[in-house]
Amino acid sequence: MAEITTLRNAISSLVHDGSILAMEGFTHLIPFAAGHEVIRQGRKSLTLIRMTPDLIYDQMIGMGCASRLVFSWGGNPGVGSLHRFRDAIQNSWPAPLAIEEHSHADMAARYQAGASGLPFAVLRGYVGSDIPQYNASISSVTCPFTGEVLAATRALTPDVAIIHAQKADRKGNVLIQGITGIQKEAVLASKKAIVTVEEIVDHLDAPMNACVLPFWVVTYVCEVPGGAFPSYAHGYYSRDNSFCKAWDGIARDRATFMAWMHEHVLTTEDFAGFKRSLNREAEAQHG
Amino acid sequence: MAELGYTSNEIMTIAASRRLADGMVCFVGIGMPSAAANLARSLHAPEVVLIYESGTIGARPTVLPLSIGDGELAETADAVVSVPEIFRYWLQAGRVDVGFLGAAQIDKYGNINTTVIGGTYDSPQVRLPGAGGAPEIATASKETWIILKQNKRTFVEKLHFVTSAGHRPGAHGSAIRGRGPTVVITDLGVLTPDPETMEFTLSALHPGVTVEQARAATGWELKVALHLEITPEPTAAELAALRDLYARTEAAHGSASTEG
């Protein structure tokens, strides 16, 4: 049964040192506010799962939250490299980061298997690719009917899924619209789920066949307006491309990154405080 | 190439766009593939079907998306489906005619590396973003096109890592279900596989580029097709459409609000 609570309470109740987290949102509805809260609470040794570990995981990795990353594409979309992600893998800074990498099709299939209660997923994947040689979670299986050899990959069953959505009602039913990505599968594959939403409303007014997560598969719902910034929430605000470009400069250097995180995340109380801090800086810069 | 009135990037994008036609179903990578595909859509192929891996089928963006899941892709698409569905029902099932990819490095058989360069896998000199959708796009599409700039860092004799498969010498077609990579479009020209060896061979040069230049920009001993073609010059309409697309994109992405 979903409980409506603060993000601080949701994270402190479910996310512990060593937890296995899946924070999803495929370029849309990325749960930035929740990522910041994990950083503020100082969690360590997390296994972080995400198809596209973009800015949010760059921040968490750079702040030393993660010991292991499971992913399929690690970059700053349309901009370039993730410098904290690369520094962790190439130089073990701030801590060694074990990686387990897959393809998108595989990660999607692994979430589906987890959501379906199956131990592994089957796909026609990795033909001619070196990736399976470096990943013990990827094997093969022979079709009992046709003899075709297919990729078999271990199901994902995270401790906690964290996603952002547009709306929830007061009971905790959640509506996701636009590019829905892999969030439904991530929630159903995980033991617990935290959903931050733009707003909590009296009536969800979900269209028939919409992507709705019933309240009884969600653990906590937290109202965090703007909580996907600098990604976007369809129908609420658009992606802040200039922030994503600016991140390249902020994250390139360890000291600049640490100073930025300290000023805007560690010393702010919550996501609203983070946004105020960014706005103060922007006003100061533009006179 | 300033004296030609266009850049090497522009001729590369235009040459790629000309290959797309109405009715083709194209699974589009972000960056240069997306630019070429949307240029084609604005010119000679308004009915080309563009699929982005975020789950948008039949997207018709007015500006180039910065990410594979920009909101405009969803708003203009014929259908928006989940990520598992796009990879299973649409790509894996064989509904894609052309998988259109960029790459960090390729070898002479069109194998692609987007994973690591130098060092070892666990301790690489350069860690690249990784696979994304490419391993399955490269092998489940009916054919694959690759677009990248040509130089000795990108066109290498031996890849450190094969992320996405091309051809294998002596194993024609291997387990790839389609035809595999059928063309590589670069800033210097166009390469196509030799039908016997499957080795990528220079089959066209862009105007003003020499064979020597192409050879000097290739990390393997580049073979040249018997009938080497010259890419037709960009038309005024092509250049205008491409520049307009980039100008609209710049205006849209540069002006995004910082308010959340």
XYZ file of N, CA and C in Angstrom, chain A residues 83-213:
393
model
N 32.156 12.766 -17.035
C 33.533 12.825 -16.532
C 33.708 12.108 -15.196
N 32.728 12.165 -14.328
C 32.840 11.478 -13.029
C 32.789 9.955 -13.224
N 31.916 9.512 -14.123
C 31.812 8.088 -14.482
C 33.142 7.604 -15.046
N 33.723 8.372 -15.953
C 35.001 7.964 -16.547
C 36.124 7.991 -15.524
N 36.145 9.011 -14.676
C 37.205 9.123 -13.667
C 37.136 7.942 -12.699
N 35.924 7.515 -12.377
C 35.765 6.375 -11.456
C 36.276 5.090 -12.102
N 35.966 4.879 -13.369
C 36.381 3.638 -14.033
C 37.873 3.679 -14.372
N 38.339 4.823 -14.889
C 39.737 4.892 -15.333
C 40.704 5.094 -14.176
N 40.284 5.812 -13.127
C 41.219 6.176 -12.046
C 40.726 5.821 -10.650
N 39.619 5.098 -10.533
C 39.054 4.708 -9.231
C 38.818 5.908 -8.309
N 38.416 7.044 -8.886
C 38.139 8.225 -8.059
C 36.652 8.537 -8.057
N 36.050 8.767 -6.884
C 36.645 8.806 -5.544
C 36.784 7.419 -4.920
N 36.270 6.402 -5.620
C 36.325 5.041 -5.094
C 36.304 4.100 -6.287
N 36.835 2.896 -6.133
C 36.748 1.944 -7.242
C 35.289 1.665 -7.599
N 35.028 1.535 -8.866
C 33.663 1.276 -9.334
C 33.670 0.029 -10.209
N 33.074 -1.051 -9.712
C 32.920 -2.249 -10.541
C 31.809 -1.988 -11.542
N 31.985 -2.475 -12.771
C 30.913 -2.260 -13.743
C 30.430 -3.580 -14.333
N 29.154 -3.559 -14.690
C 28.555 -4.680 -15.403
C 27.755 -4.061 -16.529
N 28.225 -4.266 -17.773
C 27.541 -3.562 -18.858
C 26.825 -4.497 -19.814
N 25.735 -3.969 -20.321
C 24.820 -4.723 -21.184
C 24.467 -3.849 -22.387
N 23.571 -4.332 -23.228
C 22.976 -3.483 -24.262
C 21.594 -3.039 -23.769
N 21.042 -2.042 -24.439
C 19.700 -1.576 -24.051
C 18.666 -2.700 -24.145
N 18.703 -3.427 -25.263
C 17.698 -4.479 -25.463
C 17.786 -5.496 -24.317
N 19.017 -5.786 -23.898
C 19.218 -6.735 -22.814
C 18.703 -6.188 -21.484
N 19.084 -4.954 -21.162
C 18.625 -4.381 -19.882
C 17.095 -4.356 -19.824
N 16.474 -3.974 -20.942
C 15.009 -3.941 -20.983
C 14.446 -5.343 -20.740
N 15.077 -6.336 -21.360
C 14.613 -7.718 -21.199
C 14.834 -8.203 -19.764
N 15.937 -7.793 -19.138
C 16.217 -8.207 -17.755
C 15.193 -7.626 -16.777
N 14.806 -6.375 -17.000
C 13.746 -5.788 -16.170
C 12.430 -6.519 -16.394
N 12.156 -6.842 -17.657
C 10.909 -7.568 -17.942
C 10.891 -8.916 -17.228
N 12.044 -9.610 -17.252
C 12.106 -10.903 -16.579
C 11.867 -10.727 -15.084
N 12.511 -9.725 -14.505
C 12.310 -9.456 -13.074
C 10.860 -9.140 -12.774
N 10.249 -8.318 -13.618
C 8.848 -7.941 -13.415
C 7.920 -9.138 -13.606
N 8.365 -10.108 -14.391
C 7.546 -11.285 -14.692
C 7.788 -12.432 -13.719
N 8.699 -12.244 -12.787
C 9.002 -13.322 -11.848
C 9.780 -14.466 -12.468
N 10.473 -14.196 -13.570
C 11.291 -15.222 -14.221
C 12.762 -15.032 -13.842
N 13.555 -16.128 -13.826
C 14.957 -15.996 -13.423
C 15.854 -15.407 -14.500
N 15.447 -15.495 -15.759
C 16.290 -14.928 -16.809
C 15.439 -14.510 -18.001
N 16.074 -13.731 -18.851
C 15.411 -13.250 -20.065
C 16.081 -13.865 -21.277
N 15.322 -13.976 -22.340
C 15.843 -14.492 -23.614
C 15.743 -13.382 -24.654
N 16.799 -13.194 -25.408
C 16.727 -12.270 -26.535
C 17.701 -12.704 -27.613
N 17.439 -12.233 -28.836
C 18.385 -12.483 -29.912
C 19.380 -11.329 -29.865
N 20.383 -11.480 -28.983
C 21.260 -10.349 -28.711
C 22.721 -10.695 -28.772
N 23.545 -9.665 -28.839
C 25.010 -9.761 -28.738
C 25.652 -10.598 -29.838
N 24.965 -10.770 -30.952
C 25.565 -11.542 -32.046
C 26.881 -10.875 -32.451
N 27.982 -11.586 -32.362
C 29.271 -11.054 -32.794
C 29.879 -10.008 -31.882
N 29.302 -9.778 -30.718
C 29.797 -8.746 -29.797
C 30.712 -9.345 -28.738
N 31.707 -8.565 -28.291
C 32.605 -9.020 -27.226
C 31.997 -8.883 -25.832
N 30.900 -8.175 -25.706
C 30.372 -7.851 -24.374
C 30.175 -9.089 -23.494
N 29.575 -10.185 -24.001
C 29.327 -11.337 -23.100
C 30.599 -11.912 -22.477
N 31.759 -11.753 -23.155
C 33.008 -12.279 -22.586
C 33.365 -11.627 -21.266
N 32.852 -10.417 -21.037
C 33.240 -9.650 -19.849
C 32.108 -9.551 -18.842
N 31.079 -10.337 -19.015
C 29.904 -10.164 -18.166
C 29.298 -11.529 -17.827
N 29.422 -11.918 -16.566
C 28.940 -13.233 -16.130
C 27.418 -13.309 -16.075
N 26.746 -12.171 -16.207
C 25.273 -12.183 -16.205
C 24.698 -12.444 -17.591
N 25.588 -12.616 -18.574
C 25.108 -12.906 -19.930
C 25.575 -14.298 -20.331
N 24.644 -15.148 -20.713
C 24.980 -16.498 -21.149
C 24.170 -16.805 -22.405
N 23.973 -18.070 -22.685
C 23.163 -18.402 -23.859
C 22.263 -19.586 -23.535
N 21.250 -19.757 -24.344
C 20.310 -20.858 -24.161
C 19.894 -21.331 -25.553
N 19.671 -22.636 -25.670
C 19.262 -23.178 -26.960
C 17.755 -23.370 -26.969
N 17.105 -22.845 -27.966
C 15.648 -22.986 -28.084
C 15.299 -24.469 -28.213
N 14.418 -25.005 -27.331
C 14.076 -26.423 -27.402
C 13.237 -26.788 -28.626
N 12.714 -25.789 -29.330
C 11.834 -26.056 -30.469
C 12.532 -25.905 -31.812
N 13.442 -24.906 -31.887
C 14.086 -24.638 -33.171
C 15.579 -24.910 -33.152
N 16.169 -25.024 -31.965
C 17.617 -25.206 -31.875
C 18.415 -23.920 -31.977
N 17.725 -22.788 -32.150
C 18.439 -21.516 -32.244
C 19.096 -21.178 -30.913
N 20.339 -20.728 -30.973
C 21.039 -20.304 -29.759
C 20.770 -18.820 -29.539
N 20.258 -18.510 -28.367
C 19.857 -17.138 -28.047
C 20.588 -16.667 -26.793
N 20.663 -15.355 -26.629
C 21.258 -14.810 -25.411
C 20.300 -15.018 -24.244
N 20.864 -15.424 -23.117
C 20.089 -15.570 -21.884
C 20.752 -14.684 -20.841
N 19.982 -13.833 -20.200
C 20.591 -12.913 -19.244
C 19.778 -12.879 -17.962
N 20.521 -12.727 -16.866
C 19.950 -12.815 -15.524
C 18.912 -11.723 -15.288
N 17.810 -12.080 -14.663
C 16.757 -11.108 -14.351
C 17.282 -10.053 -13.388
N 16.746 -8.851 -13.495
C 17.046 -7.794 -12.525
C 15.993 -7.807 -11.436
N 16.463 -7.839 -10.178
C 15.526 -7.801 -9.037
C 16.098 -6.841 -7.993
N 16.044 -5.543 -8.280
C 16.632 -4.554 -7.362
C 15.892 -4.528 -6.006
N 16.594 -4.007 -4.999
C 15.930 -3.796 -3.705
C 14.882 -2.702 -3.826
N 15.271 -1.622 -4.477
C 14.376 -0.467 -4.557
C 14.419 0.130 -5.960
N 13.247 0.380 -6.528
C 13.152 1.174 -7.760
C 12.766 2.588 -7.373
N 13.387 3.559 -8.019
C 13.024 4.954 -7.787
C 12.740 5.588 -9.147
N 11.541 6.139 -9.290
C 11.172 6.792 -10.551
C 10.475 8.117 -10.258
N 10.356 8.938 -11.294
C 9.585 10.174 -11.195
C 8.422 10.065 -12.176
N 7.269 10.606 -11.802
C 6.094 10.551 -12.681
C 5.358 11.880 -12.608
N 4.365 12.035 -13.500
C 3.635 13.296 -13.509
C 2.701 13.424 -12.302
N 1.914 12.375 -12.048
C 0.837 12.532 -11.074
C 0.626 11.292 -10.236
N 0.154 11.493 -9.022
C -0.422 10.405 -8.241
C -1.719 10.917 -7.627
N -2.622 10.006 -7.322
C -3.793 10.440 -6.550
C -3.515 10.211 -5.062
N -4.461 10.543 -4.208
C -4.186 10.518 -2.765
C -4.058 9.100 -2.207
N -4.479 8.153 -3.008
C -4.304 6.766 -2.608
C -2.924 6.239 -3.002
N -2.295 6.937 -3.963
C -0.968 6.522 -4.398
C -0.937 5.832 -5.749
N -2.052 5.839 -6.481
C -2.000 5.376 -7.876
C -1.193 6.380 -8.679
N -0.326 5.878 -9.571
C 0.627 6.745 -10.271
C 0.368 6.715 -11.772
N 0.366 7.892 -12.406
C 0.183 8.005 -13.858
C 1.482 8.502 -14.504
N 1.953 7.753 -15.510
C 3.143 8.150 -16.271
C 2.718 8.392 -17.708
N 3.093 9.543 -18.269
C 2.709 9.854 -19.651
C 3.896 10.307 -20.475
N 3.785 10.144 -21.791
C 4.874 10.519 -22.700
C 5.770 9.316 -22.921
N 7.060 9.555 -22.979
C 7.997 8.449 -23.125
C 8.072 7.728 -21.776
N 7.515 6.525 -21.734
C 7.397 5.820 -20.447
C 8.604 4.938 -20.160
N 9.460 4.741 -21.170
C 10.741 4.077 -20.931
C 10.605 2.693 -20.332
N 11.287 2.491 -19.226
C 11.397 1.181 -18.597
C 10.869 1.242 -17.155
N 10.186 2.351 -16.805
C 9.862 2.575 -15.396
C 8.878 1.553 -14.835
N 7.885 1.177 -15.623
C 6.890 0.227 -15.113
C 7.577 -1.095 -14.787
N 8.432 -1.564 -15.709
C 9.141 -2.823 -15.489
C 10.083 -2.707 -14.288
N 10.754 -1.546 -14.150
C 11.686 -1.376 -13.024
C 10.948 -1.463 -11.695
N 9.788 -0.845 -11.618
C 9.013 -0.877 -10.371
C 8.556 -2.312 -10.071
N 8.046 -2.985 -11.096
C 7.508 -4.333 -10.851
C 8.616 -5.367 -10.617
N 9.835 -5.071 -11.062
C 10.954 -5.991 -10.845
C 11.549 -5.836 -9.447
N 11.273 -4.702 -8.788
C 11.937 -4.377 -7.518
C 11.085 -4.767 -6.320
N 11.768 -4.961 -5.197
C 11.058 -5.344 -3.973
C 10.237 -4.183 -3.429
N 10.759 -2.974 -3.541
C 10.067 -1.774 -3.056
C 10.187 -0.696 -4.127
N 9.318 0.294 -4.039
C 9.378 1.368 -5.042
C 9.055 2.718 -4.425
N 9.855 3.707 -4.790
C 9.599 5.098 -4.425
C 9.269 5.850 -5.706
N 8.165 6.588 -5.689
C 7.801 7.395 -6.853
C 7.690 8.849 -6.422
N 8.507 9.715 -7.006
C 8.295 11.147 -6.815
C 7.392 11.624 -7.948
N 6.528 12.598 -7.628
C 5.578 13.075 -8.645
C 5.550 14.589 -8.678
N 5.138 15.109 -9.836
C 4.975 16.555 -9.965
C 3.875 17.060 -9.043
N 2.783 16.282 -8.976
C 1.687 16.730 -8.110
C 0.829 15.551 -7.665
N 0.249 15.738 -6.492
C -0.722 14.761 -5.994
C -2.104 15.394 -6.157
N -2.987 14.648 -6.815
C -4.284 15.211 -7.193
C -5.419 14.377 -6.601
N -6.604 14.965 -6.573
C -7.765 14.238 -6.047
C -8.160 13.111 -6.994
N -8.161 13.412 -8.282
C -8.562 12.414 -9.277
C -7.487 12.294 -10.349
N -7.040 11.079 -10.593
C -5.953 10.859 -11.552
C -6.402 11.133 -12.988
N -7.675 10.878 -13.276
C -8.210 11.067 -14.635
C -7.320 10.414 -15.691
N -6.908 9.198 -15.427
C -6.031 8.499 -16.368
C -6.857 8.012 -17.547
N -6.387 8.290 -18.777
C -7.073 7.728 -19.941
C -7.012 6.198 -19.893
N -7.989 5.553 -20.518
C -7.967 4.100 -20.589
C -6.664 3.655 -21.265
N -6.093 2.561 -20.826
C -4.830 2.017 -21.370
C -3.601 2.856 -21.044
N -3.755 3.867 -20.211
C -2.589 4.677 -19.852
C -1.648 3.848 -18.988
N -0.425 4.327 -18.845
C 0.546 3.636 -18.004
C 0.294 4.048 -16.553
N -0.399 3.204 -15.824
C -0.738 3.478 -14.425
C -0.131 2.393 -13.540
N 0.526 2.828 -12.460
C 1.003 1.876 -11.458
C 0.007 1.900 -10.315
